[in-house]
Coordinates of C-alpha atoms in Angstrom, one line a residue:
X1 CA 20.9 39.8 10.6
X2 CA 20.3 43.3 10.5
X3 CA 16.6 44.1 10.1
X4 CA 14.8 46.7 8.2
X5 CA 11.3 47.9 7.3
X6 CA 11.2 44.6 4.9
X7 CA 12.0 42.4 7.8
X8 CA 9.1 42.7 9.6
X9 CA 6.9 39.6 9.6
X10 CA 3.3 40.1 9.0
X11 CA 0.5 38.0 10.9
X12 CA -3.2 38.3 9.3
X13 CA -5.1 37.2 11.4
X14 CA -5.2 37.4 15.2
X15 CA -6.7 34.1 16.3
X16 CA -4.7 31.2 18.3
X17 CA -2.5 30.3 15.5
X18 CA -1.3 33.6 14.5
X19 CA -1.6 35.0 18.4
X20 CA 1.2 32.1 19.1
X21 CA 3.2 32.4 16.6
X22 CA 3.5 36.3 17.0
X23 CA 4.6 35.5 20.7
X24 CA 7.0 33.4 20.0
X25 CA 8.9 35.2 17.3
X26 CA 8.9 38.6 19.0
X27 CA 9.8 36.9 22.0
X28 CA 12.7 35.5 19.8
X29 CA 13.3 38.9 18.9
X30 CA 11.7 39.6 16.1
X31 CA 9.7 42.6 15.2
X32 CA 6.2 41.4 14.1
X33 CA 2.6 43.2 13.1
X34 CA -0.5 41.3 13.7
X35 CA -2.9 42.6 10.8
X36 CA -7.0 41.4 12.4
X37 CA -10.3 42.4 10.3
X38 CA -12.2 42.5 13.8
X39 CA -11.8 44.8 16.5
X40 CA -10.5 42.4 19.0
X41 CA -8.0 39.2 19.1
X42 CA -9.1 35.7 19.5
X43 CA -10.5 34.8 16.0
X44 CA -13.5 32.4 16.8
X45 CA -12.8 33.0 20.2
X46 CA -15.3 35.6 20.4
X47 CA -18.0 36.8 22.6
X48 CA -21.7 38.1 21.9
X49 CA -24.6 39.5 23.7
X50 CA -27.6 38.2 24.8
X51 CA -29.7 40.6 25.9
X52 CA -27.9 42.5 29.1
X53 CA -25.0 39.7 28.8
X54 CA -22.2 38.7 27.2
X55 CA -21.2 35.2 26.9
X56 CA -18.6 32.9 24.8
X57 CA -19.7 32.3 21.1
X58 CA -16.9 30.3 20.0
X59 CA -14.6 27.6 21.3
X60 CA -16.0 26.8 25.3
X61 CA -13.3 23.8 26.6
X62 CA -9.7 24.6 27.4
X63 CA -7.6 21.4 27.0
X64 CA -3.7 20.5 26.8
X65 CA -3.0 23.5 29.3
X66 CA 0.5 22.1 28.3
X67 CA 0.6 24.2 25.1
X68 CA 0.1 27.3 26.6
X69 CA 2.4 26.4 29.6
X70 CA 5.0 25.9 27.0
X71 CA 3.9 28.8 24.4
X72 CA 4.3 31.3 28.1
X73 CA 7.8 29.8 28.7
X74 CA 9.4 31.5 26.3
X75 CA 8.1 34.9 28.0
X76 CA 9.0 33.2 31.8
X77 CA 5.5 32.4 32.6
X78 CA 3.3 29.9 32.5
X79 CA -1.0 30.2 31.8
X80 CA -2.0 30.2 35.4
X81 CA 0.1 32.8 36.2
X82 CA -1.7 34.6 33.7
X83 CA -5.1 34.2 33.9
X84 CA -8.1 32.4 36.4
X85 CA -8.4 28.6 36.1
X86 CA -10.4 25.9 37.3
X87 CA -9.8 22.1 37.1
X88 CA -12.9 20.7 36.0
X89 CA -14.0 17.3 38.0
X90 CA -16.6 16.7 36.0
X91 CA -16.0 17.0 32.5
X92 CA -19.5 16.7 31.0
X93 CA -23.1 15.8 31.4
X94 CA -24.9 13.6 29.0
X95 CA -28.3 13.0 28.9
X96 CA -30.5 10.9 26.5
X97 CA -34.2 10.1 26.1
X98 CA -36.4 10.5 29.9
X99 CA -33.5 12.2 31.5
X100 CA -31.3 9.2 31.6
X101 CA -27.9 10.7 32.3
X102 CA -24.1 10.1 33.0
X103 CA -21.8 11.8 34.0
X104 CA -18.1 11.6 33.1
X105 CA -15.6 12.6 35.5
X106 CA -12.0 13.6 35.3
X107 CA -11.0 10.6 37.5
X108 CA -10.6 7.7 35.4
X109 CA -11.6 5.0 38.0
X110 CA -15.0 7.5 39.0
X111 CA -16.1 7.2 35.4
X112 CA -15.6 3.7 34.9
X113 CA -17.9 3.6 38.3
X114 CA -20.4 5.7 36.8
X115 CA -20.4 4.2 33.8
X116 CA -21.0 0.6 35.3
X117 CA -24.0 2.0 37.7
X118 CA -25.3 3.5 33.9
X119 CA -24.9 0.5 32.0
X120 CA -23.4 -2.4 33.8
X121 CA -20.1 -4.2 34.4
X122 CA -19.0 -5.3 31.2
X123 CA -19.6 -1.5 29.8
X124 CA -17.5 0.1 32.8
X125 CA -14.8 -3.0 32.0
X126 CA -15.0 -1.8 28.6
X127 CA -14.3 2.2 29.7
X128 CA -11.0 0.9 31.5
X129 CA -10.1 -0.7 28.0
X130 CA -10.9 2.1 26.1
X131 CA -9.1 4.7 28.1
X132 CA -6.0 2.7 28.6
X133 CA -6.0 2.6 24.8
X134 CA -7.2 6.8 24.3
X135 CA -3.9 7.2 26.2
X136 CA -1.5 4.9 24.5
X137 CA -2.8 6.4 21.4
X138 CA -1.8 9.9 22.7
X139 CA 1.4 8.9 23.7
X140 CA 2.1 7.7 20.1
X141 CA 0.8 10.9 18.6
X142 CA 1.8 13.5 20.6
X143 CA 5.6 14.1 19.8
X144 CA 5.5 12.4 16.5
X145 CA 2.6 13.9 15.0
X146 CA 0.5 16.5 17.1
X147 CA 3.4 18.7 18.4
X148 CA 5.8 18.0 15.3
X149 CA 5.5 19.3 11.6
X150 CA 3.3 18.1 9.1
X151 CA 4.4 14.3 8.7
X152 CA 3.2 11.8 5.7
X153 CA 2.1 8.3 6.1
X154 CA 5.7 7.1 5.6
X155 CA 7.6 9.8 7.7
X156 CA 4.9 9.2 10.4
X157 CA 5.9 5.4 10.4
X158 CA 9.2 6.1 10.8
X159 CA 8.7 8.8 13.4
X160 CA 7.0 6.1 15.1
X161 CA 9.4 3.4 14.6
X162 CA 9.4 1.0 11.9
X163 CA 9.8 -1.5 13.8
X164 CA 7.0 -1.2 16.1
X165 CA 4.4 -2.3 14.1
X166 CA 2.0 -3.1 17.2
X167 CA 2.4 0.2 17.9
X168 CA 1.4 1.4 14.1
X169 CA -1.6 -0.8 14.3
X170 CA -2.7 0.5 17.8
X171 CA -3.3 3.6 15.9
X172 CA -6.1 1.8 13.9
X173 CA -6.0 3.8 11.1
X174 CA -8.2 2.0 8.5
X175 CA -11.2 1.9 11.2
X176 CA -13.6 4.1 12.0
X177 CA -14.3 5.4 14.9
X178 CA -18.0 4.2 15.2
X179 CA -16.8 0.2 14.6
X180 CA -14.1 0.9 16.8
X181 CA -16.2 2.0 19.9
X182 CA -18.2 -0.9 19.7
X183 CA -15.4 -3.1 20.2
X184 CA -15.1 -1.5 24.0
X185 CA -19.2 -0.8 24.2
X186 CA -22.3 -2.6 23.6
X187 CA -24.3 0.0 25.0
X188 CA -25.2 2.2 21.9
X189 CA -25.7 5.3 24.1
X190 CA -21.7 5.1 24.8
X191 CA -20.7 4.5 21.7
X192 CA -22.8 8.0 21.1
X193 CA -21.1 9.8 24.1
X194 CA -17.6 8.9 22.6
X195 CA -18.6 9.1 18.7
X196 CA -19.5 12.5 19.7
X197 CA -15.4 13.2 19.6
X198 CA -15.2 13.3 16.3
X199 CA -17.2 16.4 16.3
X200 CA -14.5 18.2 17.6
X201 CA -12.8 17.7 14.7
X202 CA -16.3 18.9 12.7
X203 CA -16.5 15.4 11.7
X204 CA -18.8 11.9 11.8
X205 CA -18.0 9.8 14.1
X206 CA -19.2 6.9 11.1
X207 CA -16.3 8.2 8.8
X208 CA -13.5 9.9 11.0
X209 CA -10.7 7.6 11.8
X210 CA -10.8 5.2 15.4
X211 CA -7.5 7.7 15.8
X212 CA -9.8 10.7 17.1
X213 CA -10.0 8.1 20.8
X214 CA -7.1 10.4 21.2
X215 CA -9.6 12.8 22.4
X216 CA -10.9 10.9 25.6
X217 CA -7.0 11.1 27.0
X218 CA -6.9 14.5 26.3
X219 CA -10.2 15.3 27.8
X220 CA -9.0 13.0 31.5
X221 CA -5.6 14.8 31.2
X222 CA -7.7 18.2 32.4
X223 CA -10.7 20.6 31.2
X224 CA -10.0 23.9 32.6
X225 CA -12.9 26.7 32.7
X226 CA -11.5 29.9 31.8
X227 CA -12.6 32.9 34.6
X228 CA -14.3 35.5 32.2
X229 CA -14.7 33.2 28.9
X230 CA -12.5 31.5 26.5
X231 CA -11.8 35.4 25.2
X232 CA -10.5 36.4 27.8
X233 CA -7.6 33.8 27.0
X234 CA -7.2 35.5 23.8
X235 CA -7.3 38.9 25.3
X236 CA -4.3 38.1 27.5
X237 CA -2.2 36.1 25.0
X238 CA -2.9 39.7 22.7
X239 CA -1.3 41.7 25.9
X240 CA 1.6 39.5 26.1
X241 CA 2.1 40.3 22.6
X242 CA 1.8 43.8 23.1
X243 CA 4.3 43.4 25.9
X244 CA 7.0 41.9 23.6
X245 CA 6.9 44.5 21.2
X246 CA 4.2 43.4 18.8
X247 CA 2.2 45.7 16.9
X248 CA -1.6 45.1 16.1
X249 CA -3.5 46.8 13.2
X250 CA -7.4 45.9 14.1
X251 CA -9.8 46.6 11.8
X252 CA -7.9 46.0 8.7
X253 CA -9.1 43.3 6.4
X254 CA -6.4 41.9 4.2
X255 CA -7.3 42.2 0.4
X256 CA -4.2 40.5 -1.0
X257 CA -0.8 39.0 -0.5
X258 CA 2.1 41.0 -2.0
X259 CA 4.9 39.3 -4.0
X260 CA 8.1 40.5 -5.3
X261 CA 8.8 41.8 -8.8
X262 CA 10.1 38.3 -9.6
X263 CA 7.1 36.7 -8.4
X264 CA 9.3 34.1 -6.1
X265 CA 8.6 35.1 -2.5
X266 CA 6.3 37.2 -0.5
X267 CA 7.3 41.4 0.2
X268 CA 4.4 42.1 2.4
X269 CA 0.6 42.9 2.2
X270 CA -2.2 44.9 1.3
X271 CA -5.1 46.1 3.3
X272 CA -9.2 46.5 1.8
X273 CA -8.3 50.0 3.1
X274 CA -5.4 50.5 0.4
X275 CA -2.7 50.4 3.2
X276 CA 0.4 48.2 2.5
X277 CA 2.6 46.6 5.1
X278 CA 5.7 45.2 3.6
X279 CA 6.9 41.9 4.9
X280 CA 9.7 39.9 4.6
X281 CA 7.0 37.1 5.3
X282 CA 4.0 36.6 6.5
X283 CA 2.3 34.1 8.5
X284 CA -1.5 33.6 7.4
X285 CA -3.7 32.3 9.8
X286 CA -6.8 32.0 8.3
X287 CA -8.5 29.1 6.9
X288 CA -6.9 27.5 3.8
X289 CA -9.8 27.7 1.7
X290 CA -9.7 32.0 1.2
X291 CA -5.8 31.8 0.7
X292 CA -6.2 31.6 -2.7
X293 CA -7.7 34.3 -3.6
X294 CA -5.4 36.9 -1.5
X295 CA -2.8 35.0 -3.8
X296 CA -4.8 36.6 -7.3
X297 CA -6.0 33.0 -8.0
X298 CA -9.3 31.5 -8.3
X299 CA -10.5 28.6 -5.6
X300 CA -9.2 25.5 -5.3
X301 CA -11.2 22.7 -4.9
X302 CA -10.6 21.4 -1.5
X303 CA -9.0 18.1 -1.3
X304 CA -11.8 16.8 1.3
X305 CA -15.8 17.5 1.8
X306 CA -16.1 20.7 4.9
X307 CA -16.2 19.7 8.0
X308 CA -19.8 20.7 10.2
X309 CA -20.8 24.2 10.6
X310 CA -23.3 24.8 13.6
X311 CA -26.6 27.1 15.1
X312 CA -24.9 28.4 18.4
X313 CA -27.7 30.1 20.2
X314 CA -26.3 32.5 22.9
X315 CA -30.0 33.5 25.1
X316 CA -30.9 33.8 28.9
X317 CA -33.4 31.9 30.5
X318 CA -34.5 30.9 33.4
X319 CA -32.5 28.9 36.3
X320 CA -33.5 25.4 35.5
X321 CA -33.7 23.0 38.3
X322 CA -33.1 20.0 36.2
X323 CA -30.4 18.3 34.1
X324 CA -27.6 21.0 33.8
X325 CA -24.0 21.6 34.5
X326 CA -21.5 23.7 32.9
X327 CA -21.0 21.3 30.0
X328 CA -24.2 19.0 29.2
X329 CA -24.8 17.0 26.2
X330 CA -28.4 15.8 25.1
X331 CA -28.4 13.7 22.3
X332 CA -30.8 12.7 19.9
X333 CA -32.3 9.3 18.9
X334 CA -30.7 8.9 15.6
X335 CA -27.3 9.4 15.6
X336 CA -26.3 7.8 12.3
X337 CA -29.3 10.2 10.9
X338 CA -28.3 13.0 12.3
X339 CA -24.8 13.0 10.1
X340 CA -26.6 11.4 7.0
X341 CA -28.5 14.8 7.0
X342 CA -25.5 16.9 7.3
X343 CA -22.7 14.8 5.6
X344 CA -25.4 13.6 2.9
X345 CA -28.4 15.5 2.3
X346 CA -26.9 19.1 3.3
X347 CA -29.9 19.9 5.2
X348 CA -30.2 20.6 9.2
X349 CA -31.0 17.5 10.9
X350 CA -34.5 17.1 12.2
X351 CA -33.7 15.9 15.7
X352 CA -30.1 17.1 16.7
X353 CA -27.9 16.5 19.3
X354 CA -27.9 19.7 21.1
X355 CA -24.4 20.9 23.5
X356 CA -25.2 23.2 25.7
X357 CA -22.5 25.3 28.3
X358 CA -23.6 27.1 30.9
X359 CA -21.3 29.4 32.4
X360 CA -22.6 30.4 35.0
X361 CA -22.5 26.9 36.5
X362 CA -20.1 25.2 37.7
X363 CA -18.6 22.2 36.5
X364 CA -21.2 19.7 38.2
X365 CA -24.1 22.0 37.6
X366 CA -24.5 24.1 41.1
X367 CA -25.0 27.5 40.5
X368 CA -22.1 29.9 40.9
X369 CA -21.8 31.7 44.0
X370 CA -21.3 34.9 42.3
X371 CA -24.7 34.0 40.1
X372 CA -28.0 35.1 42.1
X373 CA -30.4 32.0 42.3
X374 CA -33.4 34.1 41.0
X375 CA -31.5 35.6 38.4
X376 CA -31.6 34.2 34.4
X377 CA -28.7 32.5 33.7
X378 CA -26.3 32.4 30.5
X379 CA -26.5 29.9 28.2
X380 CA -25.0 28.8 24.8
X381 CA -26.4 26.0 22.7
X382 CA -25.4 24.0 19.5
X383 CA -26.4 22.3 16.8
X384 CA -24.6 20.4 14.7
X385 CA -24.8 21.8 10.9
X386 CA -24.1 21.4 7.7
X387 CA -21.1 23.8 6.1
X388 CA -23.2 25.2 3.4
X389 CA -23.3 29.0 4.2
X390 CA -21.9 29.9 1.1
X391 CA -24.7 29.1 -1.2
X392 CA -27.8 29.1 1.0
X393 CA -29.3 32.0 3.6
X394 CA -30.9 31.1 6.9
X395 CA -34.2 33.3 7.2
X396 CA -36.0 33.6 10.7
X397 CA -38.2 30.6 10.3
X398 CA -35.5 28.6 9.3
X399 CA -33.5 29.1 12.3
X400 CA -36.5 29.2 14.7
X401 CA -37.5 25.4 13.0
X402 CA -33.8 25.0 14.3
X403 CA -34.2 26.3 17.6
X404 CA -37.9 24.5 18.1
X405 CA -36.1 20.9 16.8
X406 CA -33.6 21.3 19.9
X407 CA -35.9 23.1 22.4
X408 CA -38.5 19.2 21.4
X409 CA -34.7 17.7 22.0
X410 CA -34.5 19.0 25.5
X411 CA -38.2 18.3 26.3
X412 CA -37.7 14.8 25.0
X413 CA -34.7 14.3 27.5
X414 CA -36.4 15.7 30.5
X415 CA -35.4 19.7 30.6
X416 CA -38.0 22.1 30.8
X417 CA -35.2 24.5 29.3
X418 CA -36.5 27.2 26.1
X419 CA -34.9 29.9 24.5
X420 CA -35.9 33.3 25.1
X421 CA -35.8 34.8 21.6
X422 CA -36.2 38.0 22.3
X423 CA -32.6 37.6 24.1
X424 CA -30.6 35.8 22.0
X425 CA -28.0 35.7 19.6
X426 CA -27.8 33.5 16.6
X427 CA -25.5 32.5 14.4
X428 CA -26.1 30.1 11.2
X429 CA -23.6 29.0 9.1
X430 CA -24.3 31.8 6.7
X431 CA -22.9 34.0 9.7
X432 CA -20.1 31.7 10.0
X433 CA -19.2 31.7 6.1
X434 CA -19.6 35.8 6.4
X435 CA -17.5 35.7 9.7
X436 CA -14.7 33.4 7.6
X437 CA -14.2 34.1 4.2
X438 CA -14.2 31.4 1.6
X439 CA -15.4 28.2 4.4
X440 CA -19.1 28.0 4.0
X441 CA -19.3 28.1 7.4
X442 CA -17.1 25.2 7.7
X443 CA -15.8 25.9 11.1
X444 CA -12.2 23.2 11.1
X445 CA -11.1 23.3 7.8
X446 CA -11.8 19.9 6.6
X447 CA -13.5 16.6 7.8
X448 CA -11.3 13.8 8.8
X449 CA -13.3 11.7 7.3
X450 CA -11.1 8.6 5.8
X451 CA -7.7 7.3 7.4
X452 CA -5.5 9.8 5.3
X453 CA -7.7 13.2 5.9
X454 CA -5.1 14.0 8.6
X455 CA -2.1 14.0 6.0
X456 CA -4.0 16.0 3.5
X457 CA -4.5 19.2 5.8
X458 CA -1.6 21.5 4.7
X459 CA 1.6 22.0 6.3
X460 CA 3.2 25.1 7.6
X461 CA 5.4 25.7 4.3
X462 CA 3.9 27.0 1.6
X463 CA 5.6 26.6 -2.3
X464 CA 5.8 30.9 -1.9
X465 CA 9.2 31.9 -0.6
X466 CA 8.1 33.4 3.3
X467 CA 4.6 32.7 3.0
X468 CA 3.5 30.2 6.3
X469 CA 0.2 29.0 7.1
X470 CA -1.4 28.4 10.8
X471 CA -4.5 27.9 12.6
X472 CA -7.4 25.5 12.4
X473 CA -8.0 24.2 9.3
X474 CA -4.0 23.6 9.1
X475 CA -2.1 20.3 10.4
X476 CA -2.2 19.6 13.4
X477 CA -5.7 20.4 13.4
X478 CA -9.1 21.9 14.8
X479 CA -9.5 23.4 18.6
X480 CA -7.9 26.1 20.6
X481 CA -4.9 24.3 21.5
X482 CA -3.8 22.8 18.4
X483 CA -4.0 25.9 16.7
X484 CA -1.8 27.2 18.7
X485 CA 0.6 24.0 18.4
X486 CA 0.3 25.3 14.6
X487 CA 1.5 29.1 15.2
X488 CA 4.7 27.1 16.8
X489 CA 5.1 25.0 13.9
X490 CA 4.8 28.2 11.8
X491 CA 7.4 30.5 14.1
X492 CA 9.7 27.1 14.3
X493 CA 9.2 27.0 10.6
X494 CA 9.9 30.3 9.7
X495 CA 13.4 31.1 12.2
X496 CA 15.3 27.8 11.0
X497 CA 14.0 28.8 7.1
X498 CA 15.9 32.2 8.2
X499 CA 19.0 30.8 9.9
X500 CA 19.4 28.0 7.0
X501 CA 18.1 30.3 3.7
X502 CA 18.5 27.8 1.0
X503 CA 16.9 26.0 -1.5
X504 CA 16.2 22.9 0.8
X505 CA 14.3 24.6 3.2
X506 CA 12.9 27.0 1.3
X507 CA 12.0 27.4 -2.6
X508 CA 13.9 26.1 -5.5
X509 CA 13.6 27.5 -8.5
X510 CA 13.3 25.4 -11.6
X511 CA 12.3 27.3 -15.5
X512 CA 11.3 30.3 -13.7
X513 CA 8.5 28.7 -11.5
X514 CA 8.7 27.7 -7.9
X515 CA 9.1 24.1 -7.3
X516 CA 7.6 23.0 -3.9
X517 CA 10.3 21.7 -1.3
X518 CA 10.1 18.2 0.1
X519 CA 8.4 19.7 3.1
X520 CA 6.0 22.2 1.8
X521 CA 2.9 21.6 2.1
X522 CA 0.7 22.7 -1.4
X523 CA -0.7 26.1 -2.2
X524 CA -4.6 25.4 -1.4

């Protein structure tokens, strides 16, 4: 169709979703704008300093390298053509109380031999078990739900095959992930080291579905380390973009979300600056909870609690002989106490799990060769949090209680590891709810806590003629590669609503009003 200024499509936001979807439209041939409030791409994907240094502040583990092998296709390359990877073999350290610590590995038989020296038989029997069923519940997923548009429990079902209902009931839906793991573990510390994945979801592992055992297949399949940060994925995917002909307007902040006359689909947007882009639609990849009001309308009440918010503390200090490789895990004494204080009370939790990433380690812990022995090294620690930015301010004693409760963590677990504050930077979820509008520092949209939480996160239609959603907080999900699986949901969206241009696939109108399609997901 022949294209003018109002067929330009209009991406706020350049973060994974949006950095996908721009690719794969202007490499469909599209002409595309990427509108970003920052001064660089990548969205959380950001770096900060501490001190002299710069390290990650965001995301730190690349997974599912087959999204971005795929998203590079349509351009005729593929992610390691593109930028430095390296195949992690060990995938993480965890550590509990007197240094006791395990080691998972990316072979499946070494883990179930580390976890049986850790625990004993039975437990290392119960890894195989658990694994075998992590990847059957992939397999389900994966084409039916993870890389497909937004499904309901019924469509889901049927995607599945109605007449596999030993496959529907692998999925165990109505269990939670705690009760689930200690059908495979009586060791409580495992049923910790795999509870934690429902935090990468921003969720507890006593409410988020059994589903999220998804995330031990993904994590076997490969964890790559990214040469020069998880940004500097970001900073390439925005040169491809470039490459193809997409524009980038950094610095603007989007103040609103322009309509037509009639009020029926989208005609572009308006910058804070007063500067209009007109659009004949725009992709939004933001968080669901501030599209409302760039739409004129007041908050919605979100359909589930936030998910967690964090402390990341990105400081130097010095090399530490002990209990650290490039992603370690100490965790705290009371797990189910931990999330009571976030998911409950709304307060930090006294004795937190704390993730560290060290990248200037590699993935078993040696120090890099490029990384002088003598020299302080990187690191970036977490703290799980709860998502209430919005309404309360972290002072200086507040986060240096938060810092002390993980530095006692550490101690407890046998690192000598502290935080040089005068080389650090922090960042509460008061940063997080300034850094993204309208989340209270809710950093994936919102917790899966309850079998259906994964069919209420909203779709890539919208009820607004040309208006799409992507990123995090929109189906599939949380994490780096999923929202880029949602910018291809969005562009997929968006081309066939242009090729078909009717009712079905886009908006009916019914008394004046637009009536949502049977596939669009809710305005938040």
């Amino acid at each position: 169709m022949p294209e003018g200024p109002d067929e330009t499509v209009v991406v706020i936001g350049a973060g994974m979703g949006g950095l996908a979807a721009a690719i794969r439209l202007a490499a469909a041939g599209l002409r595309v704008s990427i509108v970003e409030a920052r001064q660089s791409p990548g969205g959380k994907l950001r770096q900060v300093p501490a001190g002299p240094a710069w390290l990650d502040a965001g995301p730190t583990v690349l997974t599912m390298r087959w999204v971005f092998d795929d998203l590079l296709s349509v351009c005729g390359t593929s992610l390691a053509d593109e930028i430095s990877l390296t195949r992690a073999t060990t995938l993480a350290r965890h550590v509990w109380r007197g240094g006791q610590s395990l080691d998972l590995f990316a072979d499946v038989a070494e883990s179930r031999r580390a976890i049986a020296d850790f625990a004993g038989r039975r437990e290392g029997e119960g890894f195989s078990r658990f694994a075998a069923d992590s990847a059957r519940i992939f397999t389900l997923l994966k084409d039916t739900f993870i890389d497909a548009t937004r499904p309901n429990p019924l469509s889901l079902s049927a995607r599945i095959g109605l007449m596999r209902p030993g496959a529907l009931l692998a999925l165990r839906p109505f269990s939670t992930l705690w009760s689930a793991l200690s059908t495979y573990f009586a060791d409580e510390r495992l049923r910790q080291l795999f509870g934690r994945y429902a935090t990468y979801c921003g969720s507890s592992p006593f409410d988020a579905p059994a589903t999220l055992m998804l995330v031990a297949h993904v994590e076997q399949a490969g964890v790559w380390i990214v040469e020069g940060g998880m940004q500097a994925l970001a900073l390439r995917l925005a040169e491809i973009a470039e490459g193809l002909g997409v524009t980038f307007h950094y610095g603007e902040r989007v103040s609103a979300i322009l309509k037509d006359s009639a009020g029926q689909s989208v005609a572009g947007v308006r910058c804070a600056s007063g500067r209009v882009l007109p659009a004949s639609e725009v992709i939004f990849n933001g968080d669901a909870a501030a599209l409302p009001g760039l739409l004129g309308r007041p908050a919605a009440r979100p359909p589930a609690p936030p998910s967690l918010s964090a402390l990341v503390a990105c400081t130097l200090t010095a090399p530490e002989p002990g209990p650290l490789a490039h992603h370690t895990v100490h965790f705290s004494d009371d797990y189910r106490g931990e999330f009571e204080a976030i998911f409950k009370r709304g307060e930090p939790p006294a004795d937190p799990t704390v993730y560290l990433c060290a990248p200037d380690r590699t993935a078993a812990g040696a120090r890099r060769a490029d990384a002088a022995a003598d020299t302080p090294e990187r690191l970036y620690a977490l703290m799980n949090m709860p998502a209430n930015g919005d309404r309360h301010s972290y002072d200086e004693s507040e986060i240096d209680r938060c810092l002390s409760a993980m530095e006692s963590r550490l101690s407890a677990n046998g690192s000598a590891l502290r935080f040089d504050r005068s080389r650090m930077t922090v960042t509460a979820p008061d940063g997080y709810s300034r850094l993204f509008p309208a989340t209270g520092g809710a950093l994936y949209g919102m917790a899966s806590h309850g079998w259906a939480a994964s069919f209420r996160r909203p779709g890539a239609r919208t009820g607004l003629k040309g208006l799409y959603l992507a990123g995090g907080s929109i189906h599939p999900g949380p994490g780096v590669p999923m929202a880029a699986l949602s910018g291809k949901i969005a562009a997929a969206s968006l081309m066939a609503d242009r090729r078909s241009d009717g009712p079905s696939s886009r908006v009916a109108i019914s008394g004046g009003m637009p009536m949502r399609s049977a596939t669009a997901a809710p305005l938040p």
